Coordinates of C-alpha atoms in Angstrom, one line a residue:
X111 CA 47.3 -88.0 117.7
X112 CA 48.4 -90.5 115.2
X113 CA 52.0 -89.4 115.9
X114 CA 55.1 -91.1 114.7
X115 CA 56.7 -93.5 117.0
X116 CA 55.8 -96.6 119.0
X117 CA 56.1 -94.9 122.3
X118 CA 58.8 -93.9 124.7
X119 CA 62.1 -95.6 125.3
X120 CA 61.4 -99.0 126.7
X121 CA 63.8 -101.7 128.0
X122 CA 61.4 -104.3 126.7
X123 CA 61.9 -103.0 123.2
X124 CA 65.7 -103.5 123.3
X125 CA 66.7 -100.0 124.5
X126 CA 69.8 -100.0 126.6
X127 CA 68.4 -99.7 130.1
X128 CA 71.8 -99.4 131.7
X129 CA 72.6 -96.2 129.8
X130 CA 69.6 -94.5 131.2
X131 CA 70.4 -95.0 134.9
X132 CA 72.7 -92.0 135.3
X133 CA 70.2 -89.8 133.3
X134 CA 67.4 -90.9 135.6
X135 CA 69.5 -90.2 138.7
X136 CA 70.2 -86.7 137.4
X137 CA 66.6 -86.2 136.5
X138 CA 65.6 -87.3 140.1
X139 CA 67.9 -84.7 141.6
X140 CA 66.5 -82.0 139.3
X141 CA 63.0 -83.1 140.2
X142 CA 63.8 -82.8 143.9
X143 CA 65.2 -79.4 143.5
X144 CA 62.3 -78.3 141.3
X145 CA 59.9 -79.8 143.8
X146 CA 61.5 -77.8 146.7
X147 CA 61.1 -74.5 144.7
X148 CA 57.6 -75.4 143.7
X149 CA 56.6 -76.1 147.4
X150 CA 58.0 -72.7 148.4
X151 CA 56.0 -71.0 145.7
X152 CA 52.8 -72.9 146.6
X153 CA 53.2 -72.0 150.3
X154 CA 53.4 -68.3 149.3
X155 CA 50.3 -68.7 147.1
X156 CA 48.4 -70.5 149.9
X157 CA 49.0 -67.5 152.2
X158 CA 47.4 -65.3 149.6
X159 CA 44.5 -67.7 149.1
X160 CA 43.9 -67.6 152.9
X161 CA 42.7 -64.0 152.5
X162 CA 39.9 -65.2 150.2
X163 CA 38.4 -67.6 152.7
X164 CA 35.2 -66.9 154.6
X165 CA 35.6 -64.4 157.4
X166 CA 37.1 -65.8 160.5
X167 CA 34.8 -63.8 162.8
X168 CA 33.3 -60.4 163.5
X169 CA 29.9 -58.7 163.1
X170 CA 27.2 -60.0 160.8
X171 CA 24.4 -57.7 159.7
X172 CA 20.8 -59.1 160.0
X173 CA 17.8 -58.3 157.8
X174 CA 16.2 -56.3 160.5
X175 CA 19.2 -54.1 160.7
X176 CA 20.5 -55.6 163.9
X177 CA 23.9 -57.2 164.1
X178 CA 25.2 -60.3 165.9
X179 CA 28.6 -61.7 166.5
X180 CA 29.6 -64.3 164.0
X181 CA 31.4 -67.3 165.5
X182 CA 35.0 -67.8 164.3
X183 CA 35.4 -70.3 161.5
X184 CA 37.5 -73.3 162.6
X185 CA 40.2 -74.8 160.4
X186 CA 40.1 -78.6 160.2
X187 CA 43.2 -80.7 160.6
X188 CA 43.5 -81.2 156.9
X189 CA 43.5 -77.4 156.2
X190 CA 39.9 -77.1 155.1
X191 CA 37.6 -74.7 157.0
X192 CA 34.8 -76.2 159.1
X193 CA 32.2 -74.9 156.6
X194 CA 33.4 -77.7 154.3
X195 CA 33.1 -80.6 156.9
X196 CA 29.7 -81.9 155.7
X197 CA 30.9 -81.9 152.1
X198 CA 34.3 -83.7 152.6
X199 CA 32.9 -87.3 152.7
X200 CA 31.5 -86.8 149.2
X201 CA 34.9 -85.9 147.7
X202 CA 36.3 -89.1 146.0
X203 CA 39.5 -90.4 147.4
X204 CA 42.7 -90.5 145.4
X205 CA 42.4 -92.9 142.4
X206 CA 38.6 -93.0 142.4
X207 CA 36.8 -91.5 139.4
X208 CA 33.2 -90.4 139.5
X209 CA 30.9 -90.3 136.4
X210 CA 30.4 -86.9 134.8
X211 CA 26.9 -86.2 136.2
X212 CA 28.0 -86.8 139.8
X213 CA 31.2 -84.8 139.3
X214 CA 29.3 -81.8 138.0
X215 CA 27.0 -82.0 140.9
X216 CA 29.9 -81.8 143.3
X217 CA 31.3 -78.9 141.3
X218 CA 28.2 -76.9 141.8
X219 CA 27.9 -77.7 145.5
X220 CA 31.6 -77.0 146.2
X221 CA 31.2 -73.7 144.3
X222 CA 28.6 -72.6 146.8
X223 CA 31.1 -73.3 149.7
X224 CA 33.8 -71.3 148.0
X225 CA 36.8 -73.4 146.7
X226 CA 39.3 -71.3 148.6
X227 CA 37.9 -72.8 151.8
X228 CA 39.2 -76.3 150.8
X229 CA 42.7 -77.5 151.5
X230 CA 44.9 -78.3 148.6
X231 CA 44.6 -82.1 148.8
X232 CA 40.8 -82.1 149.0
X233 CA 40.6 -79.6 146.2
X234 CA 42.8 -81.9 144.0
X235 CA 40.7 -84.9 144.8
X236 CA 37.6 -83.0 143.9
X237 CA 39.1 -81.8 140.6
X238 CA 40.8 -85.0 139.6
X239 CA 38.3 -87.7 140.8
X240 CA 35.2 -85.6 140.4
X241 CA 35.9 -83.8 137.1
X242 CA 38.8 -85.8 135.6
X243 CA 41.1 -82.7 135.6
X244 CA 44.8 -82.4 135.6
X245 CA 45.7 -81.5 139.2
X246 CA 49.5 -81.4 139.5
X247 CA 49.6 -77.6 139.6
X248 CA 49.5 -75.0 142.3
X249 CA 46.4 -74.3 144.2
X250 CA 46.1 -70.8 142.5
X251 CA 46.1 -72.4 139.1
X252 CA 43.7 -75.1 140.1
X253 CA 41.2 -72.5 141.4
X254 CA 41.4 -70.7 138.0
X255 CA 40.8 -74.0 136.2
X256 CA 37.8 -74.8 138.4
X257 CA 36.3 -71.5 137.6
X258 CA 36.7 -72.1 133.9
X259 CA 35.1 -75.5 134.2
X260 CA 32.3 -74.2 136.3
X261 CA 31.4 -71.5 133.8
X262 CA 32.0 -73.4 130.6
X263 CA 31.3 -77.1 131.3
X264 CA 27.7 -77.4 130.5
X265 CA 27.8 -74.8 127.7
X266 CA 30.8 -76.3 126.0
X267 CA 29.2 -79.7 125.9
X268 CA 26.3 -78.1 123.9
X269 CA 28.9 -76.3 121.7
X270 CA 30.4 -79.7 120.9
X271 CA 27.1 -81.0 119.8
X272 CA 26.3 -77.8 117.7
X273 CA 29.4 -78.0 115.7
X274 CA 29.4 -81.8 115.4
X275 CA 25.9 -81.6 114.0
X276 CA 24.6 -84.3 116.3
X277 CA 22.7 -84.0 119.7
X278 CA 24.4 -87.2 120.9
X279 CA 28.0 -86.4 119.8
X280 CA 29.2 -85.5 123.3
X281 CA 27.8 -88.6 124.9
X282 CA 29.4 -90.8 122.2
X283 CA 32.8 -89.1 122.8
X284 CA 32.5 -89.7 126.5
X285 CA 31.5 -93.3 126.1
X286 CA 34.1 -94.3 123.5
X287 CA 36.9 -91.9 124.2
X288 CA 36.9 -91.0 120.5
X289 CA 34.6 -89.8 117.8
X290 CA 34.6 -89.4 114.0
X291 CA 32.7 -86.4 113.0
X292 CA 31.7 -86.5 109.3
X293 CA 31.6 -83.6 106.9
X294 CA 33.4 -81.1 109.1
X295 CA 35.7 -79.9 106.2
X296 CA 33.3 -80.5 103.3
X297 CA 33.7 -76.9 102.4
X298 CA 37.3 -77.2 101.4
X299 CA 37.1 -80.6 99.7
X300 CA 34.8 -79.5 96.9
X301 CA 36.3 -80.5 93.5
X302 CA 37.5 -77.0 92.6
X303 CA 39.3 -76.6 95.9
X304 CA 40.5 -80.1 96.4
X305 CA 42.3 -80.0 93.1
X306 CA 44.5 -77.3 94.4
X307 CA 45.1 -79.1 97.7
X308 CA 46.1 -82.3 95.8
X309 CA 48.6 -80.3 93.7
X310 CA 50.0 -78.8 96.9
X311 CA 50.5 -82.3 98.4
X312 CA 52.0 -83.7 95.2
X313 CA 54.4 -80.7 95.0
X314 CA 55.7 -81.5 98.5
X315 CA 55.9 -85.2 97.7
X316 CA 58.0 -84.4 94.7
X317 CA 60.5 -82.6 96.9
X318 CA 60.5 -85.2 99.6
X319 CA 63.9 -86.9 100.4
X320 CA 63.9 -90.6 100.8
X321 CA 65.6 -90.3 104.1
X322 CA 65.8 -87.5 106.8
X323 CA 68.6 -87.6 109.4
X324 CA 69.3 -91.2 108.4
X325 CA 65.6 -92.3 108.9
X326 CA 63.3 -93.4 106.2
X327 CA 60.2 -91.2 105.8
X328 CA 57.7 -94.1 106.1
X329 CA 54.8 -91.9 104.8
X330 CA 55.7 -88.8 106.8
X331 CA 56.3 -85.6 104.9
X332 CA 58.5 -83.8 107.5
X333 CA 59.0 -80.7 105.3
X334 CA 55.3 -80.1 104.9
X335 CA 54.5 -78.0 108.0
X336 CA 53.1 -74.7 106.7
X337 CA 51.3 -75.5 103.5
X338 CA 48.3 -73.3 102.8
X339 CA 45.8 -76.1 103.6
X340 CA 47.5 -76.7 106.9
X341 CA 47.4 -73.0 107.8
X342 CA 43.7 -73.0 106.8
X343 CA 42.9 -76.0 109.0
X344 CA 44.7 -74.6 112.0
X345 CA 42.6 -71.4 111.8
X346 CA 39.3 -73.1 111.2
X347 CA 36.8 -71.9 113.8
X348 CA 34.7 -75.2 113.9
X349 CA 37.8 -77.3 114.5
X350 CA 38.9 -74.9 117.3
X351 CA 35.5 -75.0 119.0
X352 CA 35.4 -78.8 118.9
X353 CA 38.9 -79.2 120.4
X354 CA 38.3 -76.5 123.0
X355 CA 34.9 -78.0 124.1
X356 CA 36.4 -81.5 124.4
X357 CA 39.3 -80.5 126.8
X358 CA 38.6 -81.7 130.3
X359 CA 40.0 -78.5 131.8
X360 CA 37.8 -76.3 129.4
X361 CA 40.8 -74.0 128.8
X362 CA 40.0 -72.1 125.6
X363 CA 43.4 -70.3 125.3
X364 CA 45.1 -72.6 122.7
X365 CA 47.9 -72.4 120.2
X366 CA 48.4 -74.8 117.3
X367 CA 51.5 -76.9 117.5
X368 CA 52.9 -77.1 113.9
X369 CA 53.0 -80.7 112.9
X370 CA 53.7 -82.4 109.6
X371 CA 51.4 -84.5 107.4
X372 CA 51.0 -88.1 106.5
X373 CA 51.0 -89.2 102.8
X374 CA 51.2 -92.9 102.8
X375 CA 51.2 -95.0 99.7
X376 CA 50.6 -98.7 99.0
X377 CA 53.1 -101.1 100.5
X378 CA 54.5 -99.0 103.4
X379 CA 54.8 -100.6 106.8
X380 CA 52.5 -98.7 109.2
X381 CA 51.7 -101.0 112.1
X382 CA 52.1 -99.8 115.8
X383 CA 50.2 -99.7 119.1
X384 CA 50.8 -97.0 121.7
X385 CA 49.6 -94.1 123.8
X386 CA 50.7 -90.6 123.2
X387 CA 51.3 -90.0 126.9
X388 CA 53.6 -91.2 129.7
X389 CA 51.0 -93.5 131.2
X390 CA 52.8 -93.9 134.5
X391 CA 52.9 -90.1 135.0
X392 CA 49.3 -89.8 133.8
X393 CA 48.0 -92.4 136.3
X394 CA 49.9 -90.7 139.1
X395 CA 49.1 -87.0 138.4
X396 CA 46.8 -86.8 135.3
X397 CA 49.6 -85.1 133.4
X398 CA 48.8 -85.0 129.6
X399 CA 45.1 -85.6 129.9
X400 CA 44.1 -82.3 128.3
X401 CA 46.1 -82.8 125.1
X402 CA 43.1 -83.7 122.9
X403 CA 44.2 -85.4 119.6
X404 CA 42.7 -84.4 116.3
X405 CA 43.2 -85.3 112.6
X406 CA 41.5 -84.6 109.3
X407 CA 41.3 -87.3 106.6
X408 CA 41.5 -86.2 103.0
X409 CA 40.6 -89.7 101.7
X410 CA 38.0 -92.3 102.4
X411 CA 39.5 -94.9 104.7
X412 CA 38.6 -98.5 105.0
X413 CA 39.3 -101.2 107.6
X414 CA 42.5 -102.2 105.8
X415 CA 44.0 -98.7 106.0
X416 CA 43.0 -96.6 109.0
X417 CA 43.5 -96.0 112.7
X418 CA 42.9 -98.8 115.2
X419 CA 41.5 -98.0 118.6
X420 CA 40.5 -99.8 121.8
X421 CA 37.1 -98.2 122.2
X422 CA 36.4 -97.1 125.7
X423 CA 39.9 -97.7 126.9
X424 CA 40.0 -94.5 128.9
X425 CA 37.7 -96.2 131.4
X426 CA 40.2 -99.0 131.9
X427 CA 43.6 -97.3 131.7
X428 CA 44.2 -97.3 135.4
X429 CA 43.4 -101.0 135.8
X430 CA 45.5 -101.9 132.8
X431 CA 48.5 -100.0 134.0
X432 CA 48.3 -101.6 137.5
X433 CA 48.6 -105.0 135.7
X434 CA 51.6 -103.7 133.7
X435 CA 53.3 -102.6 136.9
X436 CA 52.7 -106.0 138.5
X437 CA 54.4 -107.6 135.4
X438 CA 57.4 -105.4 135.8
X439 CA 56.8 -103.8 132.4
X440 CA 56.0 -100.2 133.5
X441 CA 58.7 -98.5 131.6
X442 CA 57.6 -95.5 129.5
X443 CA 59.1 -92.3 128.1
X444 CA 57.4 -89.3 126.6
X445 CA 54.9 -91.8 125.1
X446 CA 54.1 -95.4 125.9
X447 CA 54.6 -98.3 123.6
X448 CA 51.8 -100.9 124.2
X449 CA 52.9 -103.4 121.5
X450 CA 54.5 -105.7 124.0
X451 CA 52.5 -104.8 127.1
X452 CA 48.9 -105.2 125.9
X453 CA 48.5 -109.0 126.4
X454 CA 45.8 -111.3 125.1
X455 CA 44.2 -111.3 128.6
X456 CA 44.1 -107.5 128.5
X457 CA 42.5 -107.6 125.1
X458 CA 39.9 -110.0 126.4
X459 CA 39.1 -107.8 129.4
X460 CA 39.4 -104.3 128.0
X461 CA 38.9 -104.8 124.2
X462 CA 40.8 -105.3 121.1
X463 CA 42.2 -102.8 118.7
X464 CA 39.5 -102.4 116.0
X465 CA 39.5 -100.4 112.8
X466 CA 37.9 -97.0 113.0
X467 CA 38.1 -95.7 109.4
X468 CA 37.4 -92.0 108.8
X469 CA 35.4 -90.7 105.8
X470 CA 36.8 -88.1 103.5
X471 CA 36.2 -84.6 105.1
X472 CA 35.8 -86.1 108.6
X473 CA 37.8 -85.3 111.7
X474 CA 38.8 -87.7 114.4
X475 CA 38.9 -86.4 118.0
X476 CA 40.4 -88.7 120.6
X477 CA 41.3 -88.5 124.3
X478 CA 45.0 -88.8 125.0
X479 CA 44.5 -91.8 127.3
X480 CA 43.3 -94.0 124.4
X481 CA 45.3 -96.9 123.2
X482 CA 45.5 -96.7 119.5
X483 CA 47.5 -97.9 116.5
X484 CA 47.4 -98.4 112.7
X485 CA 46.8 -101.2 110.3
X486 CA 49.9 -103.2 109.5
X487 CA 50.5 -102.4 105.8
X488 CA 49.3 -99.5 103.6
X489 CA 47.1 -100.7 100.8
X490 CA 46.1 -97.4 99.3
X491 CA 46.8 -93.6 99.4
X492 CA 46.0 -92.0 102.8
X493 CA 46.5 -88.3 103.4
X494 CA 46.0 -86.9 106.8
X495 CA 46.4 -83.5 108.4
X496 CA 47.0 -83.2 112.1
X497 CA 45.7 -80.4 114.2
X498 CA 47.3 -80.2 117.7
X499 CA 46.1 -77.2 119.7
X500 CA 47.7 -77.1 123.1
X501 CA 46.9 -75.1 126.2
X502 CA 48.5 -71.7 127.0
X503 CA 48.8 -71.6 130.8
X504 CA 48.2 -68.6 133.1
X505 CA 51.8 -67.3 132.7
X506 CA 51.2 -67.1 128.9
X507 CA 54.4 -69.1 128.4
X508 CA 54.0 -72.6 129.6
X509 CA 52.0 -75.0 127.4
X510 CA 50.2 -78.3 128.3
X511 CA 53.5 -80.1 128.9
X512 CA 56.3 -78.2 130.6
X513 CA 58.9 -80.3 128.6
X514 CA 57.5 -78.9 125.3
X515 CA 58.5 -75.6 123.8
X516 CA 57.1 -72.4 125.3
X517 CA 54.4 -70.1 123.8
X518 CA 57.1 -67.7 122.6
X519 CA 59.0 -70.5 120.9
X520 CA 55.9 -71.9 119.1
X521 CA 54.9 -68.4 118.2
X522 CA 58.3 -67.7 116.6
X523 CA 58.1 -70.9 114.6
X524 CA 54.7 -69.8 113.2
X525 CA 56.2 -66.5 112.2
X526 CA 59.4 -67.8 110.6
X527 CA 57.6 -71.0 109.4
X528 CA 60.3 -73.3 110.8
X529 CA 60.0 -76.7 112.4
X530 CA 59.9 -77.0 116.2
X531 CA 62.5 -79.1 118.0
X532 CA 59.9 -81.2 120.0
X533 CA 56.4 -82.5 119.8
X534 CA 53.7 -81.6 122.3
X535 CA 54.9 -84.4 124.6
X536 CA 58.3 -82.9 124.8
X537 CA 59.9 -85.6 122.8
X538 CA 62.1 -84.8 119.8
X539 CA 60.8 -85.8 116.4
X540 CA 61.7 -89.5 115.9
X541 CA 62.1 -89.4 112.2
X542 CA 64.0 -86.2 111.8
X543 CA 63.0 -82.6 111.0
X544 CA 64.0 -80.0 108.4
X545 CA 66.6 -77.5 109.5
X546 CA 65.1 -74.6 107.5
X547 CA 61.7 -73.5 106.2
X548 CA 60.5 -75.0 102.9
X549 CA 61.5 -72.3 100.4
X550 CA 58.2 -72.2 98.5
X551 CA 56.0 -71.6 101.6
X552 CA 53.7 -68.6 101.7
X553 CA 51.7 -67.2 104.5
X554 CA 47.9 -67.3 104.6
X555 CA 46.3 -63.9 105.0
X556 CA 44.7 -63.1 108.4
X557 CA 41.0 -64.0 108.3
X558 CA 39.8 -63.9 111.9
X559 CA 40.9 -62.8 115.4
X560 CA 40.5 -66.3 116.9
X561 CA 42.5 -67.7 113.9
X562 CA 45.2 -65.2 114.6
X563 CA 45.4 -66.2 118.3
X564 CA 45.7 -69.9 117.3
X565 CA 48.9 -69.1 115.4
X566 CA 50.0 -66.4 117.8
X567 CA 49.5 -63.3 115.6
X568 CA 47.3 -62.0 118.5
X569 CA 47.0 -62.8 122.2
X570 CA 43.9 -64.4 123.7
X571 CA 43.4 -61.4 126.0
X572 CA 43.0 -59.2 123.0
X573 CA 39.5 -57.6 123.2
X574 CA 38.7 -58.6 119.5
X575 CA 39.8 -62.2 120.1
X576 CA 37.7 -62.4 123.3
X577 CA 34.6 -61.1 121.4
X578 CA 34.9 -63.7 118.7
X579 CA 35.7 -66.6 121.1
X580 CA 32.6 -65.7 123.2
X581 CA 30.4 -65.8 120.2
X582 CA 31.8 -69.2 119.1
X583 CA 31.7 -70.8 122.6
X584 CA 29.2 -68.9 124.8
X585 CA 26.6 -67.4 122.5
X586 CA 23.6 -69.2 121.0
X587 CA 24.2 -71.8 118.3
X588 CA 22.7 -69.6 115.5
X589 CA 25.2 -66.8 116.2
X590 CA 28.1 -69.3 116.6
X591 CA 27.4 -71.1 113.3
X592 CA 26.9 -67.8 111.5
X593 CA 30.3 -66.5 112.6
X594 CA 31.9 -69.8 111.7
X595 CA 30.4 -69.6 108.2
X596 CA 31.7 -66.0 107.7
X597 CA 35.2 -66.9 108.8
X598 CA 35.3 -70.0 106.6
X599 CA 34.3 -67.9 103.6
X600 CA 37.2 -65.6 104.3
X601 CA 39.5 -68.6 104.7
X602 CA 38.6 -70.0 101.3
X603 CA 39.1 -66.6 99.7
X604 CA 42.5 -66.2 101.3
X605 CA 43.4 -69.7 100.2
X606 CA 42.6 -68.9 96.6
X607 CA 44.3 -65.6 96.7
X608 CA 47.6 -67.2 97.9
X609 CA 47.6 -70.5 96.0
X610 CA 50.2 -70.6 93.3
X611 CA 48.3 -73.3 91.5
X612 CA 45.2 -71.0 91.3
X613 CA 47.2 -67.9 90.2
X614 CA 50.1 -69.2 88.2
X615 CA 48.8 -67.6 85.0
X616 CA 48.0 -64.3 86.6
X617 CA 50.2 -61.3 87.6
X618 CA 52.0 -61.6 90.9
X619 CA 49.8 -60.0 93.6
X620 CA 51.1 -57.0 95.5
X621 CA 52.4 -57.3 99.0
X622 CA 49.7 -56.9 101.6
X623 CA 49.7 -54.7 104.7
X624 CA 50.1 -56.3 108.2
X625 CA 46.6 -57.2 109.2
X626 CA 47.2 -58.3 112.8
X627 CA 45.8 -55.1 114.2
X628 CA 42.5 -55.2 112.3
X629 CA 39.2 -56.3 113.7
X630 CA 37.3 -59.3 112.3
X631 CA 34.8 -57.0 110.7
X632 CA 37.6 -55.0 109.0
X633 CA 39.2 -58.2 107.8
X634 CA 35.9 -59.3 106.3
X635 CA 35.6 -56.1 104.2
X636 CA 39.2 -56.3 103.0
X637 CA 38.9 -60.0 101.9
X638 CA 35.5 -59.9 100.4
X639 CA 35.5 -56.5 98.8
X640 CA 37.9 -57.5 96.1
X641 CA 37.5 -59.8 93.1
X642 CA 33.9 -61.2 92.8
X643 CA 34.6 -63.4 89.8
X644 CA 33.7 -67.0 90.1
X645 CA 36.2 -69.1 91.9
X646 CA 37.1 -71.6 89.3
X647 CA 39.7 -74.2 88.8
X648 CA 39.4 -74.5 93.0
X649 CA 49.9 -90.7 109.3
X650 CA 52.4 -92.4 112.3
X651 CA 54.8 -95.1 111.3
X652 CA 56.8 -97.6 113.1
X653 CA 58.7 -100.6 111.9
X654 CA 57.1 -104.0 111.9
X655 CA 53.6 -105.3 111.5
X656 CA 50.9 -104.9 114.1
X657 CA 50.5 -108.0 116.3
X658 CA 46.8 -107.3 116.9
X659 CA 44.3 -108.8 114.5
X660 CA 41.3 -107.0 113.1
X661 CA 37.8 -107.7 114.1

């Protein structure tokens, strides 16, 4: 995500390291206490999982109707059952990462052996090194995630290609760690619609304060969190499918984290270089690896005003971080500033930051372990919307990062249209936040069950939500694309119905009933059975210039 700061608090950037010592000590004690509680919970869960292992002995029925005594299954020293012994040498050791094809092969083989027969450590190595999954969770949760990956992995790769409109999109994403997908939002950037979107942006710009909480805005519109176009983008089915399919854990239960927009103008300082994760924690545990970053560009970018990326950096992040630790520069907070730690020798070995401009209507989807930045100075207008769907864990409360808000807190903000206190990383917003909703905000009508779940009007275990999700992510491409087309038609209609700039010369519409209990089909009838007349008249900033040249 082209978020807003140059990384976490770093002693190499002039942050007072001494002041953080006591805080770190307190955090360590809390971590130890939390770890003890976590271990007790995991031990209880492991006892339950033991019941799911292969039978320890008894009678086994033969085809001819006879029975024979089954020898008891031995438990190896590591905790795996003996049925796994031939498979164990194939599991990568800690820190080793297999390629996708080999990892999927291990997934299928281990599934036949039943994952409950593996000890926790081997299961984590299988999931982390074989499938690049986040593994710092209980064995119970890890088993659930493995099942999701097993059922969805191959299918969701195809889904990614369907909606990207390219048979090689998934391979490009895996190779480069990022991909620009052209034309995803061409349906809302037609002249008659974009005129209204532009007016909405300009209206928010007019009401923008020069400073927020003592910080200059630097291109960020912190009060623009729930504009109609943002609500539309968050509920878009194609964007949802692309993000869900690109997550390593294949978790499709997501909620959109409300984030503000970028509206940079010529002359603003925009250079930075960082990663949106705590790299030290990521390298150790994989924490943060599922938070796929996405953005939508409303303007044609060029190499003088766009995101910079080290293409393929996700293949080298472990090696680079080992170098950083050897240099004694391995300080990172919620995010990691790379401006002073990505040396010329690193650029030579792993690649330089290069411009990756987005076309108008295109979305950029990027892995969280990618080093990225921005061009030093804004030379033209650049408007960007950020979509940040984050995982809802099995408890239906915790999100991708435990430090971030809970599902209920994010849901409440969607309902009241207020700003959250933190970003998805758990860090507070660096350049301030509004303390109350923007007075002129209006809520987009419900248009789909999946869209409702993304903004927490519904739960993902709702039968109507599951039906739509299965069509988008599991059914054939024709059915998925048709459903996406129908939802998008309703989104556009809802946008027109709610836009002040479209309806300012018309009578004020009547209040609508609560639609959260309606099915998608009922919603379609409500939204499309009305007026059939022609629908007419329809980025991250940090001080200082980038020290990295353009290629």
